[in-house]
Coordinates of C-alpha atoms in Angstrom, one line a residue:
X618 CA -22.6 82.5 63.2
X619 CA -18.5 83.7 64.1
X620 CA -16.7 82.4 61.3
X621 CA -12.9 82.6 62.4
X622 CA -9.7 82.7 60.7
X623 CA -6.5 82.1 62.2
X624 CA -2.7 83.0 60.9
X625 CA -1.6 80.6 59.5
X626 CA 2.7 79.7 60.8
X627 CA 5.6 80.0 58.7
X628 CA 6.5 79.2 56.3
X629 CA 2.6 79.4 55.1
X630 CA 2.2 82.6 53.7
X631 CA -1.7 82.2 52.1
X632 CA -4.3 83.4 54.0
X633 CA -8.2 81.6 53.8
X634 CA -10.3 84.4 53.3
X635 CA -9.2 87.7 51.3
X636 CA -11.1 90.7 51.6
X637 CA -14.0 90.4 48.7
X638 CA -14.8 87.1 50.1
X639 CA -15.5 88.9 53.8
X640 CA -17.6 91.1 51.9
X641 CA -19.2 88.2 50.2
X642 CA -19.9 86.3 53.9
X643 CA -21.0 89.6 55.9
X644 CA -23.7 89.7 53.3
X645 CA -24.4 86.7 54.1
X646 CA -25.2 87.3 57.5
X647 CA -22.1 86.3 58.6
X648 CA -19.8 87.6 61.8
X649 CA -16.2 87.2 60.4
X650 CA -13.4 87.5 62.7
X651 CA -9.8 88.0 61.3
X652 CA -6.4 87.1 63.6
X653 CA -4.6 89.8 64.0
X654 CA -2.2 90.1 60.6
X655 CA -3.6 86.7 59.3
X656 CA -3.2 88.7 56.0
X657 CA 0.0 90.3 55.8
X658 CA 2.1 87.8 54.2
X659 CA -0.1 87.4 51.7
X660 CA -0.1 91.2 51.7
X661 CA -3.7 92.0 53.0
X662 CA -3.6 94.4 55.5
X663 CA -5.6 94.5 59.0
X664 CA -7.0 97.7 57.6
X665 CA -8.2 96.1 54.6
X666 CA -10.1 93.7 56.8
X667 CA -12.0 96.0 59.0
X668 CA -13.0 98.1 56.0
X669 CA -15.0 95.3 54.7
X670 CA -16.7 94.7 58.3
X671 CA -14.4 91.7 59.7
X672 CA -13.3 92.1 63.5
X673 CA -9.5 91.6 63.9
X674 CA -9.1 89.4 67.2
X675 CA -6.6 87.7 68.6
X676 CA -5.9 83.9 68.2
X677 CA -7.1 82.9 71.7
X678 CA -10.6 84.6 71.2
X679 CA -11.3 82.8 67.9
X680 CA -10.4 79.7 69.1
X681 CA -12.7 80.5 72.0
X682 CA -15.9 81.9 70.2
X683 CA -16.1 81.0 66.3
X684 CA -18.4 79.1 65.4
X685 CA -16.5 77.7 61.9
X686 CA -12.6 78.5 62.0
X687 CA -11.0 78.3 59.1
X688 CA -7.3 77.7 58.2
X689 CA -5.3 76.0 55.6
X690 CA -2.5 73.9 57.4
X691 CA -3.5 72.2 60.2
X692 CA -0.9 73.2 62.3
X693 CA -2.1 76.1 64.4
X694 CA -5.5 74.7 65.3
X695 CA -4.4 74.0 69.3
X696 CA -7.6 74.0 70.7
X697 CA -11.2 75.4 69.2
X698 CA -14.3 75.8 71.1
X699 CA -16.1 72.5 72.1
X700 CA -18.3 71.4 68.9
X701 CA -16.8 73.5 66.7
X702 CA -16.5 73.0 63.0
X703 CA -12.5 72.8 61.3
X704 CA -12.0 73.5 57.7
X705 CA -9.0 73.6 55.7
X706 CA -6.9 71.3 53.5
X707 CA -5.8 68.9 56.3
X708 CA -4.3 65.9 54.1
X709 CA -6.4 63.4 56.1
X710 CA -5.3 59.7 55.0
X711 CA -2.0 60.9 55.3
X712 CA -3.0 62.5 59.2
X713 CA -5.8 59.9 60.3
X714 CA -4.3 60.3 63.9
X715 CA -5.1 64.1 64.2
X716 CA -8.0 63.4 62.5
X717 CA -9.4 60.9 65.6
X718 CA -8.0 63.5 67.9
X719 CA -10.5 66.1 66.7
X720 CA -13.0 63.7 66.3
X721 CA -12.6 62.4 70.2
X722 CA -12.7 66.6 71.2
X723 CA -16.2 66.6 69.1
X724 CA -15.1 69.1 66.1
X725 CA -16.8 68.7 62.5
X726 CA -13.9 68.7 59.9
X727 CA -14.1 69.4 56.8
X728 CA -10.7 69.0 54.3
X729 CA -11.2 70.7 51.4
X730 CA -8.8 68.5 49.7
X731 CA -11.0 65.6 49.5
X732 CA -14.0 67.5 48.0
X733 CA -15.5 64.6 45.5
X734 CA -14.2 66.3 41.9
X735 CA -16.8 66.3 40.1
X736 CA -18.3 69.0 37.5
X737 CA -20.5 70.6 40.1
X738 CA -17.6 70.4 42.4
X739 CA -15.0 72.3 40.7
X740 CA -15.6 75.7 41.9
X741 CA -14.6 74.6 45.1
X742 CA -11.4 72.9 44.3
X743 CA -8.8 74.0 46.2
X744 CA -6.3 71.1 44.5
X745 CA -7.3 72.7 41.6
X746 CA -6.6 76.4 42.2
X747 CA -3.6 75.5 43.7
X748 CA -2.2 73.1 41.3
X749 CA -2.8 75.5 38.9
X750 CA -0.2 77.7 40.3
X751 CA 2.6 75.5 41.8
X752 CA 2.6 74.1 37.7
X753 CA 3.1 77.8 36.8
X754 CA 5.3 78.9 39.3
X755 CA 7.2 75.1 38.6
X756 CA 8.5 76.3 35.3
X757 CA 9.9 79.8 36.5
X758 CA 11.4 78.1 39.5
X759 CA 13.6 75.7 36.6
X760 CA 13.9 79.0 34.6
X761 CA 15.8 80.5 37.3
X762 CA 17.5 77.8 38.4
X763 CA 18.5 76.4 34.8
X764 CA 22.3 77.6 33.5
X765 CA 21.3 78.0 30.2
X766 CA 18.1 79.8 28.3
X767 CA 14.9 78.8 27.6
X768 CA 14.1 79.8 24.0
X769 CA 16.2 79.9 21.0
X770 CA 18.6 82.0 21.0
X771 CA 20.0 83.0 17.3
X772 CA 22.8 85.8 17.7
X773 CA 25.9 87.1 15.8
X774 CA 28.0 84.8 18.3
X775 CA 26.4 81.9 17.3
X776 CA 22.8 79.7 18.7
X777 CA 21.8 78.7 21.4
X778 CA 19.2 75.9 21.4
X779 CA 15.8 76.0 22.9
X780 CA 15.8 73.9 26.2
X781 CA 13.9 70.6 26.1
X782 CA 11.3 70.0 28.9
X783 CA 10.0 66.7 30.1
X784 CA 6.8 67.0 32.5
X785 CA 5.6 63.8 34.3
X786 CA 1.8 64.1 35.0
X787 CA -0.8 66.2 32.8
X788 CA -3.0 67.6 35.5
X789 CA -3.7 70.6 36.3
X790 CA -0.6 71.6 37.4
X791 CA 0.9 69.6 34.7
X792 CA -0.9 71.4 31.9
X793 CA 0.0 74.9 33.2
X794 CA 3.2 74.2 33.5
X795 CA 3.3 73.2 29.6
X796 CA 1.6 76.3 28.6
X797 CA 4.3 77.9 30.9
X798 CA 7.4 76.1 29.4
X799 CA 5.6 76.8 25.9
X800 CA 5.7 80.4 26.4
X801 CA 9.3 80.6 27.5
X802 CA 10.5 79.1 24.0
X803 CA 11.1 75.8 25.1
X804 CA 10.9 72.3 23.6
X805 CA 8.2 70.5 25.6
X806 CA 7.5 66.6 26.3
X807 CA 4.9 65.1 28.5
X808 CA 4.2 61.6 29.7
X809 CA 1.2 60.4 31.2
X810 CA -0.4 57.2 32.2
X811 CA -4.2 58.1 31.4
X812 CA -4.5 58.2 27.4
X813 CA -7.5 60.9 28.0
X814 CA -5.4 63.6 28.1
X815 CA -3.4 63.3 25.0
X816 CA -5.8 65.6 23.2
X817 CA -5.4 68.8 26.1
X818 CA -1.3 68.0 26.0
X819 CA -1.2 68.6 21.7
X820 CA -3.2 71.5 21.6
X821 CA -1.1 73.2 23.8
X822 CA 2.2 72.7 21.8
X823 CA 3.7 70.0 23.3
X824 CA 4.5 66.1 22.4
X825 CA 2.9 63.0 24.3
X826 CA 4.7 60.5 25.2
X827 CA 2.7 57.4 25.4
X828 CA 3.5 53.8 27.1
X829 CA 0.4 51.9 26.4
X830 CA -1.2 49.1 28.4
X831 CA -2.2 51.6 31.2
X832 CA -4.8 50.9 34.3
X833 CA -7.9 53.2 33.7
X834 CA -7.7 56.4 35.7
X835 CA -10.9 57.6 34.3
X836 CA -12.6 57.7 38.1
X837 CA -9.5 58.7 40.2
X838 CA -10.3 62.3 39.9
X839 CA -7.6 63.5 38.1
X840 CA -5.2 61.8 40.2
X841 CA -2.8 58.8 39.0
X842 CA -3.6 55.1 39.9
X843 CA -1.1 52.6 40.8
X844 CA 0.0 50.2 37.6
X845 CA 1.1 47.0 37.5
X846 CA 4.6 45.8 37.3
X847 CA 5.0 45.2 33.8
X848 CA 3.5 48.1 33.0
X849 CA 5.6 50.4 35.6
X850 CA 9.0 48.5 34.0
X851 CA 8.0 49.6 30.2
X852 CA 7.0 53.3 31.8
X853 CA 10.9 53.8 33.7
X854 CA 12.3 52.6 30.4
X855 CA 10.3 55.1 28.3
X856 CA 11.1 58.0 30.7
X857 CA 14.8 56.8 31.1
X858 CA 14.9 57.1 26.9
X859 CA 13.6 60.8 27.6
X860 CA 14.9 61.9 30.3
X861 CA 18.3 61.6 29.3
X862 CA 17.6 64.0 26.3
X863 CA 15.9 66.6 28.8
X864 CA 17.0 69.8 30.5
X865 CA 14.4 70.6 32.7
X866 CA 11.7 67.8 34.1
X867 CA 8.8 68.7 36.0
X868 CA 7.1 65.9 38.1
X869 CA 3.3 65.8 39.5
X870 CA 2.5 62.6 39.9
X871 CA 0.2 62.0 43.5
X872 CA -2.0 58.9 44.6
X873 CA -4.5 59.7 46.8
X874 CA -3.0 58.2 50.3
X875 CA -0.3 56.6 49.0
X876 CA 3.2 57.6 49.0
X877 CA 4.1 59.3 45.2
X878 CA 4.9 56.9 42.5
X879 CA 8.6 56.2 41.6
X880 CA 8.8 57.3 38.0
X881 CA 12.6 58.5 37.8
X882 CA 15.5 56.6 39.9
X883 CA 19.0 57.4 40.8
X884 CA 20.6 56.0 37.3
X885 CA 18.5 58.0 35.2
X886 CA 19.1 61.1 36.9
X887 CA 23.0 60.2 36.4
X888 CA 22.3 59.7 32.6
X889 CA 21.4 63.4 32.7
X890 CA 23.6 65.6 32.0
X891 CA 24.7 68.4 34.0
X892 CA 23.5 71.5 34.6
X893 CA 20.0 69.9 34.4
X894 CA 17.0 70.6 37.0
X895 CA 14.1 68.7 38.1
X896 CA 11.4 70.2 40.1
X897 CA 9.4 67.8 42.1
X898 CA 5.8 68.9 42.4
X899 CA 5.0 65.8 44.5
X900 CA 8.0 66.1 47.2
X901 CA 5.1 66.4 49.7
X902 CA 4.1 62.7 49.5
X903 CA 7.4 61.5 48.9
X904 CA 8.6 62.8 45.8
X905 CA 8.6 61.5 42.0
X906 CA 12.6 60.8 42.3
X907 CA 14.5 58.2 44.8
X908 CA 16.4 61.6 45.8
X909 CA 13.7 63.9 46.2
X910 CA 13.8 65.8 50.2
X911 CA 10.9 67.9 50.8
X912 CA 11.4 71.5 50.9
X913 CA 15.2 70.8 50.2
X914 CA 17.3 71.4 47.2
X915 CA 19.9 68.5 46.4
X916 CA 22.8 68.1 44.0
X917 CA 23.7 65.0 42.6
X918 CA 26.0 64.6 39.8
X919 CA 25.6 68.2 38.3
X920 CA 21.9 67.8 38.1
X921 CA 19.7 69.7 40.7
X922 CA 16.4 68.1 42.3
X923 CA 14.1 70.8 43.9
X924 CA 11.5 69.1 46.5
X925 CA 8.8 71.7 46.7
X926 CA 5.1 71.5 47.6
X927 CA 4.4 74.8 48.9
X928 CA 5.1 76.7 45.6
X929 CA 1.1 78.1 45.2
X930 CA 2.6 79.9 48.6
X931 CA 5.3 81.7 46.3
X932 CA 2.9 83.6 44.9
X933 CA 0.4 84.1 47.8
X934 CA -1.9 86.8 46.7
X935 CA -3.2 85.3 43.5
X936 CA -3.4 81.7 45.6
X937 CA -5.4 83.2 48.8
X938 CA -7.7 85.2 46.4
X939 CA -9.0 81.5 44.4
X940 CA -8.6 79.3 47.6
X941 CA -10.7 82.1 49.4
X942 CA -13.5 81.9 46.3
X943 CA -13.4 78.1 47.2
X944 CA -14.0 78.7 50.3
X945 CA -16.6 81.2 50.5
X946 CA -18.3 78.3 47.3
X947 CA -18.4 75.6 49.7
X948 CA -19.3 77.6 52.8
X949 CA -22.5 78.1 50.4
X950 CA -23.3 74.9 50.7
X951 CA -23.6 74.5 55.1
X952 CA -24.9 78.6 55.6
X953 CA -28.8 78.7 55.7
X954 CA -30.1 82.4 54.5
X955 CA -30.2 83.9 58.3
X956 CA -26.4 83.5 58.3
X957 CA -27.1 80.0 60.1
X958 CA -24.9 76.8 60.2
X959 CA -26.8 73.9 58.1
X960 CA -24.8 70.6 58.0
X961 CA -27.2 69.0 55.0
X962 CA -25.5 65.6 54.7
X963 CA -27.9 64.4 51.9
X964 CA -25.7 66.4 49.6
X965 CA -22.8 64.8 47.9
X966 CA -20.1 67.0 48.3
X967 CA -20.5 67.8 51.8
X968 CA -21.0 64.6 53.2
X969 CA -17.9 63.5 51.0
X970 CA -15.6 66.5 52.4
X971 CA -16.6 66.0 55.9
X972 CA -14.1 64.0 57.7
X973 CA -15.2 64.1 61.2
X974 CA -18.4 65.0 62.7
X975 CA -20.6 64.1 66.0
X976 CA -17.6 62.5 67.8
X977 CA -16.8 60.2 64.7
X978 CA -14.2 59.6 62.1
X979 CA -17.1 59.6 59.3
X980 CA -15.1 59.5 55.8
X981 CA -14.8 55.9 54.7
X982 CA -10.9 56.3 53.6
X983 CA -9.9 57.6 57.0
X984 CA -11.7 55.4 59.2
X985 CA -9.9 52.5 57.6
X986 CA -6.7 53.8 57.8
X987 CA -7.3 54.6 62.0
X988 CA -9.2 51.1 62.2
X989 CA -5.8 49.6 60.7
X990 CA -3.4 51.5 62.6
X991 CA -5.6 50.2 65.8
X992 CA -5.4 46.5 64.6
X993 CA -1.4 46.9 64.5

């Protein structure tokens, strides 16, 4: 089997396999081919490549030949041979159209993003790995962007006090960026909706801020649910009482296929005062703020709102390295021994990751979503 990876187009910068993990696939009986500087802006050479027994094509032949062609964004997947097998983090329910087009040209897609997260699952959870940076790389993006310090400052001209933190959402990227925010001196709040994670917030230092009444996000898979309305008017008022006493907020907060929650609005943004930054994790989906722009910095009122959902990609290295160990985890999981494609979709996470397959949209979520857009 040709196992094909593709560059990915700016402004990506991650690469899906790294080195070790071609290493890990040739032993495996696997033919990997490598676009010509797929690596190099996540600074893996050519070189490095070949040294490990990957061919370095160009795009046109991989799309031709592989058998499996992996990239992260879906963006530079043009054309692939026919019946060949897509895998990278394709957002589906929020691209159910390009998600029938594959499906009518007879690919097998698989989106990593919807892996079921589960315990067995987790080595292969590219939200995970990636959330796990964007919360770390979250805080130094504030840090740097912030007109005053962090920590405490206590000098012979006087002190300076430690900056107060508010992060919305106590995921994975949420929790990272505490431990980040702890580490840089600063005071650090947190609110979340699911009462679980109260314990993982306090033991890393930081104070939870708790509304209570909450829907039960116990099976969402670490994501957020959608509240009712009584319950979404005592959370703004809550955060407004925060927020107002913050420097720096950092917002996460994602629904699966549904645009990003609301949690701060215009008015509390002008009760901030200024000089203040929020960083919006969840600008991809719409944004935490009613002035969030994805991938755009705005200033309103003194306070500035960063929409960024590409921050893993700041620090592409580290992020290609773990995606690429997901990768190579779930590729596992559909190579037989003789280096041999093996779709087995008795088990769980593979028939729940695979979106298309055999001419058909054949994940529940997104056939809905296509079946509704037909019906309008």
């Amino acid at each position: 089997m040709i196992i094909g990876v593709l560059k990915e187009q700016s402004p990506e910068t991650r690469v899906s396999l790294v080195p070790e993990v071609v290493t890990a696939l040739v032993k495996m009986n696997v033919t990997v081919w490598i676009e010509h500087d797929a690596g190099a802006a996540s600074f893996y050479s050519d070189k490095s490549y070949s040294d490990v027994g990957a061919a370095i094509k160009d795009a046109s032949a991989i799309r031709a030949e592989a058998d499996l062609l992996l990239t992260i964004q879906p963006g530079n997947i043009t054309e692939a041979r026919q019946g060949a097998v897509l895998m990278g983090i394709f957002q589906p329910l929020f691209n159910a159209p390009l998600m029938t087009q594959w499906a009518d040209k007879g690919y097998t897609v698989f989106s990593l993003d919807t892996i079921p997260r589960t315990t067995r699952a987790q080595a292969m959870d590219v939200l995970s790995s990636q959330a796990n940076i964007a919360g770390y790389k979250a805080v130094l993006l504030a840090a740097t962007q912030y007109c005053r310090y962090f920590p405490m400052f206590m000098t012979a001209a006087g002190s300076i006090p430690p900056a107060k933190v508010l992060i919305l959402g106590a995921g994975v990227a949420g929790l990272q960026a505490i431990a980040t925010a702890k580490r840089l001196g600063a005071v650090v709040e947190v609110f979340d909706t699911r009462p679980a994670v109260k314990e993982e917030v306090m033991s890393l230092g930081a104070k939870f801020v708790e509304v209570e009444g909450a829907a039960d996000a116990s099976k969402a898979g670490g994501y957020a649910v959608e509240q009712d309305a009584d319950f979404q008017r005592r959370q703004k008022e809550k955060i407004h009482e925060h927020i107002r006493k913050s420097d720096i907020v950092i917002t996460t907060a994602q629904i699966p296929g549904k645009k990003a929650p609301i949690l701060i609005t215009k008015a509390m943004i002008e009760d901030m005062r200024a000089g203040s930054v929020i960083i919006d994790i969840a600008a991809v989906t719409g944004g935490n703020t009613e002035l969030t722009e994805n991938d755009k910095t705005i200033m309103h009122n003194g306070v500035t709102i960063i929409g960024n959902s590409a921050l893993a990609a700041t620090a592409p290295a580290d992020a290609s390295k773990v995606y690429s160990k997901n990768v190579l985890n779930f590729l596992k999981l559909i190579i037989d021994k003789e280096g041999k494609l093996n779709l087995n979709f008795q088990d769980d996470l593979v028939k729940g990751t695979c979106i298309a397959h055999g001419g058909n949209i054949v994940n529940e979520r997104v056939q809905s979503l296509t079946t509704a857009n037909t019906l309008q």
